[in-house]
PDB file of C-alpha atoms in Angstrom:
ATOM      1  CA  UNK A 796      17.020  -5.164  -2.739  1.00 78.00           C
ATOM      2  CA  UNK A 797      13.505  -5.847  -3.133  1.00 84.00           C
ATOM      3  CA  UNK A 798      11.687  -4.365  -5.925  1.00 90.00           C
ATOM      4  CA  UNK A 799       8.886  -4.383  -8.058  1.00 94.00           C
ATOM      5  CA  UNK A 800       7.520  -2.965 -12.003  1.00 96.00           C
ATOM      6  CA  UNK A 801       3.841  -1.858 -13.765  1.00 96.00           C
ATOM      7  CA  UNK A 802       5.194  -0.934 -16.827  1.00 95.00           C
ATOM      8  CA  UNK A 803       2.101   0.139 -17.993  1.00 96.00           C
ATOM      9  CA  UNK A 804       0.677   3.927 -16.339  1.00 95.00           C
ATOM     10  CA  UNK A 805      -2.779   2.857 -18.034  1.00 97.00           C
ATOM     11  CA  UNK A 806      -4.808   0.116 -19.190  1.00 98.00           C
ATOM     12  CA  UNK A 807      -7.815   0.392 -21.354  1.00 98.00           C
ATOM     13  CA  UNK A 808     -10.300  -1.786 -21.938  1.00 98.00           C
ATOM     14  CA  UNK A 809     -13.643  -2.459 -23.392  1.00 98.00           C
ATOM     15  CA  UNK A 810     -16.470  -3.890 -20.602  1.00 97.00           C
ATOM     16  CA  UNK A 811     -16.944  -7.426 -21.069  1.00 97.00           C
ATOM     17  CA  UNK A 812     -13.798  -7.886 -22.050  1.00 98.00           C
ATOM     18  CA  UNK A 813     -11.236  -9.471 -19.903  1.00 97.00           C
ATOM     19  CA  UNK A 814      -8.252  -7.439 -18.202  1.00 97.00           C
ATOM     20  CA  UNK A 815      -4.567  -7.816 -17.767  1.00 97.00           C
ATOM     21  CA  UNK A 816      -2.187  -5.499 -15.541  1.00 98.00           C
ATOM     22  CA  UNK A 817       1.144  -6.214 -15.858  1.00 98.00           C
ATOM     23  CA  UNK A 818       3.565  -6.757 -12.498  1.00 98.00           C
ATOM     24  CA  UNK A 819       7.179  -8.077 -12.282  1.00 97.00           C
ATOM     25  CA  UNK A 820       9.347  -8.362  -8.973  1.00 95.00           C
ATOM     26  CA  UNK A 821      12.712  -8.633  -8.002  1.00 92.00           C
ATOM     27  CA  UNK A 822      13.779 -10.237  -4.673  1.00 88.00           C
ATOM     28  CA  UNK A 823      16.732 -12.205  -2.980  1.00 85.00           C
ATOM     29  CA  UNK A 824      14.271 -14.395  -1.320  1.00 83.00           C
ATOM     30  CA  UNK A 825      10.577 -16.530  -2.204  1.00 84.00           C
ATOM     31  CA  UNK A 826       8.683 -13.485  -2.939  1.00 88.00           C
ATOM     32  CA  UNK A 827       5.091 -12.292  -0.550  1.00 92.00           C
ATOM     33  CA  UNK A 828       3.616 -10.974  -4.068  1.00 95.00           C
ATOM     34  CA  UNK A 829       0.073  -8.484  -3.192  1.00 96.00           C
ATOM     35  CA  UNK A 830      -1.801  -6.931  -5.233  1.00 97.00           C
ATOM     36  CA  UNK A 831      -4.018  -3.596  -4.211  1.00 97.00           C
ATOM     37  CA  UNK A 832      -7.055  -1.730  -5.320  1.00 97.00           C
ATOM     38  CA  UNK A 833      -7.668   2.587  -4.915  1.00 95.00           C
ATOM     39  CA  UNK A 834     -10.549   3.948  -5.621  1.00 92.00           C
ATOM     40  CA  UNK A 835     -10.488   7.552  -6.024  1.00 87.00           C
ATOM     41  CA  UNK A 836     -10.006   9.530  -2.882  1.00 83.00           C
ATOM     42  CA  UNK A 837      -9.802   6.337  -0.368  1.00 86.00           C
ATOM     43  CA  UNK A 838      -7.352   3.985   0.965  1.00 88.00           C
ATOM     44  CA  UNK A 839      -5.540   0.984  -0.460  1.00 93.00           C
ATOM     45  CA  UNK A 840      -8.038  -2.282  -0.370  1.00 95.00           C
ATOM     46  CA  UNK A 841      -6.681  -6.068  -0.399  1.00 95.00           C
ATOM     47  CA  UNK A 842      -7.311  -8.140  -3.881  1.00 96.00           C
ATOM     48  CA  UNK A 843      -5.849 -10.862  -3.022  1.00 96.00           C
ATOM     49  CA  UNK A 844      -2.077 -12.174  -2.086  1.00 94.00           C
ATOM     50  CA  UNK A 845       0.088 -14.991  -3.214  1.00 94.00           C
ATOM     51  CA  UNK A 846       2.436 -17.052   0.008  1.00 90.00           C
ATOM     52  CA  UNK A 847       3.188 -19.943  -1.801  1.00 84.00           C
ATOM     53  CA  UNK A 848       1.727 -22.893  -3.562  1.00 85.00           C
ATOM     54  CA  UNK A 849      -1.048 -22.749  -6.346  1.00 87.00           C
ATOM     55  CA  UNK A 850       0.566 -19.791  -9.513  1.00 91.00           C
ATOM     56  CA  UNK A 851      -3.038 -19.081  -9.511  1.00 95.00           C
ATOM     57  CA  UNK A 852      -4.476 -17.069  -7.294  1.00 95.00           C
ATOM     58  CA  UNK A 853      -8.135 -15.860  -6.594  1.00 95.00           C
ATOM     59  CA  UNK A 854      -9.327 -12.674  -5.040  1.00 94.00           C
ATOM     60  CA  UNK A 855     -11.866 -10.397  -4.758  1.00 92.00           C
ATOM     61  CA  UNK A 856     -14.122  -8.562  -6.862  1.00 92.00           C
ATOM     62  CA  UNK A 857     -13.377 -11.590  -9.152  1.00 95.00           C
ATOM     63  CA  UNK A 858     -10.025 -10.807  -9.760  1.00 97.00           C
ATOM     64  CA  UNK A 859      -7.086 -13.919 -10.473  1.00 97.00           C
ATOM     65  CA  UNK A 860      -3.323 -13.523 -10.662  1.00 97.00           C
ATOM     66  CA  UNK A 861      -0.373 -15.649 -11.923  1.00 95.00           C
ATOM     67  CA  UNK A 862       2.241 -16.475 -10.343  1.00 95.00           C
ATOM     68  CA  UNK A 863       5.339 -17.071 -13.141  1.00 95.00           C
ATOM     69  CA  UNK A 864       8.720 -17.731 -11.288  1.00 93.00           C
ATOM     70  CA  UNK A 865      10.391 -18.197 -14.083  1.00 93.00           C
ATOM     71  CA  UNK A 866       9.403 -14.385 -15.812  1.00 95.00           C
ATOM     72  CA  UNK A 867       9.150 -13.454 -11.889  1.00 95.00           C
ATOM     73  CA  UNK A 868       5.385 -11.869 -12.726  1.00 96.00           C
ATOM     74  CA  UNK A 869       2.723 -12.155 -11.106  1.00 97.00           C
ATOM     75  CA  UNK A 870       0.250 -10.483 -13.651  1.00 98.00           C
ATOM     76  CA  UNK A 871      -3.111  -9.192 -12.482  1.00 98.00           C
ATOM     77  CA  UNK A 872      -6.763 -10.779 -14.574  1.00 98.00           C
ATOM     78  CA  UNK A 873      -9.805 -10.429 -14.934  1.00 97.00           C
ATOM     79  CA  UNK A 874     -12.282 -12.615 -17.500  1.00 96.00           C
ATOM     80  CA  UNK A 875     -14.705  -9.933 -17.897  1.00 97.00           C
ATOM     81  CA  UNK A 876     -13.994  -6.361 -16.991  1.00 97.00           C
ATOM     82  CA  UNK A 877     -17.046  -3.835 -16.123  1.00 97.00           C
ATOM     83  CA  UNK A 878     -17.279  -0.024 -15.634  1.00 96.00           C
ATOM     84  CA  UNK A 879     -17.072  -0.139 -11.878  1.00 95.00           C
ATOM     85  CA  UNK A 880     -13.226  -2.351 -11.786  1.00 96.00           C
ATOM     86  CA  UNK A 881     -11.822   2.009 -12.629  1.00 96.00           C
ATOM     87  CA  UNK A 882      -9.316   2.606 -10.861  1.00 96.00           C
ATOM     88  CA  UNK A 883      -5.805   2.520  -9.845  1.00 96.00           C
ATOM     89  CA  UNK A 884      -3.610  -1.018  -9.521  1.00 97.00           C
ATOM     90  CA  UNK A 885      -0.665  -1.406  -7.205  1.00 97.00           C
ATOM     91  CA  UNK A 886       1.574  -4.197  -6.982  1.00 97.00           C
ATOM     92  CA  UNK A 887       3.871  -5.637  -4.190  1.00 95.00           C
ATOM     93  CA  UNK A 888       6.410  -7.309  -3.113  1.00 93.00           C
ATOM     94  CA  UNK A 889       7.745  -8.472   0.461  1.00 87.00           C
ATOM     95  CA  UNK A 890      10.684 -10.277   0.956  1.00 72.00           C
ATOM     96  CA  UNK A 891      10.391 -13.553   3.656  1.00 67.00           C
ATOM     97  CA  UNK A 892      11.570 -12.418   7.439  1.00 70.00           C
ATOM     98  CA  UNK A 893      10.452  -8.637   6.176  1.00 73.00           C
ATOM     99  CA  UNK A 894       7.500  -7.463   6.898  1.00 76.00           C
ATOM    100  CA  UNK A 895       7.898  -3.907   5.089  1.00 83.00           C
ATOM    101  CA  UNK A 896       6.743  -4.007   1.273  1.00 89.00           C
ATOM    102  CA  UNK A 897       7.152  -2.384  -1.511  1.00 91.00           C
ATOM    103  CA  UNK A 898       4.403  -0.909  -3.480  1.00 93.00           C
ATOM    104  CA  UNK A 899       4.714  -0.332  -7.851  1.00 94.00           C
ATOM    105  CA  UNK A 900       4.070   3.064  -9.634  1.00 94.00           C
ATOM    106  CA  UNK A 901       0.420   1.488 -10.302  1.00 95.00           C
ATOM    107  CA  UNK A 902      -1.465   1.353 -13.396  1.00 97.00           C
ATOM    108  CA  UNK A 903      -5.081   3.638 -13.634  1.00 97.00           C
ATOM    109  CA  UNK A 904      -7.220   0.735 -15.569  1.00 97.00           C
ATOM    110  CA  UNK A 905      -9.811   1.971 -17.388  1.00 97.00           C
ATOM    111  CA  UNK A 906     -13.003   0.409 -18.307  1.00 97.00           C
ATOM    112  CA  UNK A 907     -14.730   2.280 -21.147  1.00 97.00           C
ATOM    113  CA  UNK A 908     -18.530   0.926 -21.447  1.00 95.00           C
TER     114      UNK A 908
ATOM    115  CA  UNK B1029     -15.994  -3.788  13.479  1.00 75.00           C
ATOM    116  CA  UNK B1030     -12.180  -3.005  13.416  1.00 76.00           C
ATOM    117  CA  UNK B1031     -11.031   0.106  12.132  1.00 91.00           C
ATOM    118  CA  UNK B1032      -7.918   1.994  10.811  1.00 94.00           C
ATOM    119  CA  UNK B1033      -8.861   5.656  10.626  1.00 95.00           C
ATOM    120  CA  UNK B1034      -6.824   9.384  10.134  1.00 97.00           C
ATOM    121  CA  UNK B1035      -6.315  12.578  10.782  1.00 97.00           C
ATOM    122  CA  UNK B1036      -6.708  15.580   9.535  1.00 97.00           C
ATOM    123  CA  UNK B1037      -8.385  14.075   6.303  1.00 96.00           C
ATOM    124  CA  UNK B1038      -6.904  17.251   4.819  1.00 97.00           C
ATOM    125  CA  UNK B1039      -4.334  19.769   6.369  1.00 97.00           C
ATOM    126  CA  UNK B1040      -3.044  22.829   4.345  1.00 98.00           C
ATOM    127  CA  UNK B1041       0.249  24.638   6.991  1.00 97.00           C
ATOM    128  CA  UNK B1042       2.795  26.726   6.575  1.00 97.00           C
ATOM    129  CA  UNK B1043       6.500  25.489   5.402  1.00 97.00           C
ATOM    130  CA  UNK B1044       9.091  25.500   8.879  1.00 97.00           C
ATOM    131  CA  UNK B1045       6.159  24.638  10.896  1.00 97.00           C
ATOM    132  CA  UNK B1046       5.069  21.503  12.675  1.00 97.00           C
ATOM    133  CA  UNK B1047       2.489  19.235  11.704  1.00 98.00           C
ATOM    134  CA  UNK B1048       1.482  15.549  13.128  1.00 98.00           C
ATOM    135  CA  UNK B1049      -1.042  13.487  11.507  1.00 98.00           C
ATOM    136  CA  UNK B1050      -2.575  11.148  13.758  1.00 98.00           C
ATOM    137  CA  UNK B1051      -3.505   6.741  12.648  1.00 98.00           C
ATOM    138  CA  UNK B1052      -5.373   5.440  14.944  1.00 97.00           C
ATOM    139  CA  UNK B1053      -5.741   0.930  14.445  1.00 97.00           C
ATOM    140  CA  UNK B1054      -9.021  -0.980  16.985  1.00 95.00           C
ATOM    141  CA  UNK B1055      -7.601  -4.394  14.477  1.00 90.00           C
ATOM    142  CA  UNK B1056      -5.303  -4.718  17.497  1.00 91.00           C
ATOM    143  CA  UNK B1057      -2.293  -5.134  14.656  1.00 93.00           C
ATOM    144  CA  UNK B1058       1.502  -5.096  16.033  1.00 92.00           C
ATOM    145  CA  UNK B1059       2.479  -3.564  12.871  1.00 93.00           C
ATOM    146  CA  UNK B1060       2.034  -0.416  11.315  1.00 95.00           C
ATOM    147  CA  UNK B1061       3.536   1.608   8.113  1.00 95.00           C
ATOM    148  CA  UNK B1062       3.472   5.295   7.227  1.00 97.00           C
ATOM    149  CA  UNK B1063       3.667   5.593   3.506  1.00 96.00           C
ATOM    150  CA  UNK B1064       3.592   8.745   0.868  1.00 97.00           C
ATOM    151  CA  UNK B1065       1.768   8.542  -2.699  1.00 95.00           C
ATOM    152  CA  UNK B1066       3.200  11.000  -4.821  1.00 93.00           C
ATOM    153  CA  UNK B1067       3.016  11.437  -8.672  1.00 86.00           C
ATOM    154  CA  UNK B1068       4.770   8.754 -10.552  1.00 83.00           C
ATOM    155  CA  UNK B1069       6.459   7.036  -7.067  1.00 87.00           C
ATOM    156  CA  UNK B1070       3.802   4.692  -6.041  1.00 88.00           C
ATOM    157  CA  UNK B1071       3.925   4.237  -2.297  1.00 92.00           C
ATOM    158  CA  UNK B1072       6.936   4.830  -0.593  1.00 94.00           C
ATOM    159  CA  UNK B1073       7.164   3.673   3.165  1.00 94.00           C
ATOM    160  CA  UNK B1074       8.596   6.684   5.845  1.00 96.00           C
ATOM    161  CA  UNK B1075       8.659   4.593   8.737  1.00 96.00           C
ATOM    162  CA  UNK B1076       7.475   1.471  10.149  1.00 94.00           C
ATOM    163  CA  UNK B1077       7.189  -0.031  13.738  1.00 94.00           C
ATOM    164  CA  UNK B1078       6.619  -3.777  14.487  1.00 92.00           C
ATOM    165  CA  UNK B1079       5.206  -3.078  18.386  1.00 92.00           C
ATOM    166  CA  UNK B1080       5.935  -0.944  21.245  1.00 95.00           C
ATOM    167  CA  UNK B1081       8.636   1.411  21.247  1.00 95.00           C
ATOM    168  CA  UNK B1082       9.700   0.078  18.291  1.00 95.00           C
ATOM    169  CA  UNK B1083      10.614   2.501  15.398  1.00 96.00           C
ATOM    170  CA  UNK B1084      12.405   1.880  12.156  1.00 94.00           C
ATOM    171  CA  UNK B1085      12.680   3.827   9.191  1.00 94.00           C
ATOM    172  CA  UNK B1086      11.652   3.275   5.392  1.00 92.00           C
ATOM    173  CA  UNK B1087      13.364   4.981   1.566  1.00 90.00           C
ATOM    174  CA  UNK B1088      12.184   8.159   2.551  1.00 95.00           C
ATOM    175  CA  UNK B1089      12.608   9.118   6.306  1.00 96.00           C
ATOM    176  CA  UNK B1090      14.343  12.516   6.185  1.00 96.00           C
ATOM    177  CA  UNK B1091      12.243  15.490   8.315  1.00 96.00           C
ATOM    178  CA  UNK B1092       9.947  13.086   9.656  1.00 98.00           C
ATOM    179  CA  UNK B1093       9.697  11.223  12.919  1.00 97.00           C
ATOM    180  CA  UNK B1094       7.585   8.605  14.570  1.00 98.00           C
ATOM    181  CA  UNK B1095       6.721   6.893  17.982  1.00 96.00           C
ATOM    182  CA  UNK B1096       4.584   4.168  19.261  1.00 97.00           C
ATOM    183  CA  UNK B1097       3.318   4.895  23.412  1.00 97.00           C
ATOM    184  CA  UNK B1098       0.554   2.025  22.448  1.00 96.00           C
ATOM    185  CA  UNK B1099      -0.798  -0.617  20.255  1.00 96.00           C
ATOM    186  CA  UNK B1100      -3.225   1.519  18.571  1.00 97.00           C
ATOM    187  CA  UNK B1101      -1.629   4.789  17.582  1.00 97.00           C
ATOM    188  CA  UNK B1102       1.484   6.022  15.607  1.00 98.00           C
ATOM    189  CA  UNK B1103       1.607   9.733  14.703  1.00 98.00           C
ATOM    190  CA  UNK B1104       3.704  11.089  12.076  1.00 98.00           C
ATOM    191  CA  UNK B1105       5.183  14.164  13.084  1.00 98.00           C
ATOM    192  CA  UNK B1106       6.699  16.516  10.340  1.00 97.00           C
ATOM    193  CA  UNK B1107       9.748  18.794  12.322  1.00 95.00           C
ATOM    194  CA  UNK B1108       9.485  21.384  10.076  1.00 97.00           C
ATOM    195  CA  UNK B1109       7.968  20.905   7.266  1.00 97.00           C
ATOM    196  CA  UNK B1110       8.653  21.715   3.447  1.00 97.00           C
ATOM    197  CA  UNK B1111       6.760  22.530  -0.015  1.00 97.00           C
ATOM    198  CA  UNK B1112       8.172  18.902  -0.748  1.00 96.00           C
ATOM    199  CA  UNK B1113       6.391  17.107   1.635  1.00 97.00           C
ATOM    200  CA  UNK B1114       3.331  17.535   0.343  1.00 97.00           C
ATOM    201  CA  UNK B1115       1.738  14.775  -0.558  1.00 97.00           C
ATOM    202  CA  UNK B1116      -1.191  11.950  -0.012  1.00 96.00           C
ATOM    203  CA  UNK B1117       0.242   9.779   3.876  1.00 97.00           C
ATOM    204  CA  UNK B1118      -1.324   6.249   3.870  1.00 96.00           C
ATOM    205  CA  UNK B1119      -0.916   4.726   6.827  1.00 97.00           C
ATOM    206  CA  UNK B1120      -1.427   1.441   7.289  1.00 95.00           C
ATOM    207  CA  UNK B1121      -1.016  -2.193   9.880  1.00 95.00           C
ATOM    208  CA  UNK B1122      -0.751  -6.049   9.651  1.00 92.00           C
ATOM    209  CA  UNK B1123      -0.400  -8.736  12.148  1.00 87.00           C
ATOM    210  CA  UNK B1124       1.479 -11.667  11.418  1.00 76.00           C
ATOM    211  CA  UNK B1125       1.112 -14.324  14.823  1.00 68.00           C
ATOM    212  CA  UNK B1126      -0.817 -16.251  12.489  1.00 66.00           C
ATOM    213  CA  UNK B1127       1.133 -16.067   9.010  1.00 70.00           C
ATOM    214  CA  UNK B1128       1.128 -13.586   6.131  1.00 76.00           C
ATOM    215  CA  UNK B1129      -1.351 -11.321   5.825  1.00 83.00           C
ATOM    216  CA  UNK B1130      -1.926  -8.188   3.672  1.00 89.00           C
ATOM    217  CA  UNK B1131      -1.409  -4.721   4.873  1.00 91.00           C
ATOM    218  CA  UNK B1132      -4.726  -2.974   6.511  1.00 93.00           C
ATOM    219  CA  UNK B1133      -5.229   0.581   4.727  1.00 94.00           C
ATOM    220  CA  UNK B1134      -6.627   4.370   6.374  1.00 95.00           C
ATOM    221  CA  UNK B1135      -8.703   6.184   4.378  1.00 94.00           C
ATOM    222  CA  UNK B1136      -5.323   8.576   3.952  1.00 95.00           C
ATOM    223  CA  UNK B1137      -4.208  12.562   4.754  1.00 97.00           C
ATOM    224  CA  UNK B1138      -4.601  14.834   1.835  1.00 96.00           C
ATOM    225  CA  UNK B1139      -1.382  17.477   3.697  1.00 98.00           C
ATOM    226  CA  UNK B1140      -0.004  20.770   1.478  1.00 97.00           C
ATOM    227  CA  UNK B1141       2.202  22.656   2.475  1.00 97.00           C
ATOM    228  CA  UNK B1142       2.330  25.907   1.270  1.00 96.00           C
TER     229      UNK B1142
END
């Protein structure tokens, strides 16, 4: 069965510093991996996805994620955090042949001025 | 612009009542999904549909039902609301005819069952 783990409930970072939000996954085949962001009282917004190819994926708002097959990880990164990046971030996985997403429990990112 | 909408945005109901949450998308997507979001659980899949007349159970389908009579709509029905169904519900849609695509999410419905 597919599963996703986001080991940190909350990540705190100062504005201007680099940020990392961690995600590890488990699938039986090749994974499709996604990151979504949720602002208060809003639905989820797509940030980026890994399907195949280059292990470094670039997405919206300056975010990027690195796919590491040996570590089964897909960490979200940004070189310089903004206060406006403060939100809830979800990692999700699905397998080839399936269209259902399995989500992690979410990580709250708090960027302080 | 194409969009996905949910109604109502907020609903308070009583235990035992039947409740229907609406989801409407104008993307012309084949795939539609219903999730619930609860603290500590992230998003969990309730039901999903890959096209008209197709419906499938997700991981937390007990007490919920859906029907797909057209491409645009996937209403979620709580047959007899329970307090454990107090949650925020999200509808999503996606299209895969041209490759792996992300899901687009609606704004959510906050449901309180008293």
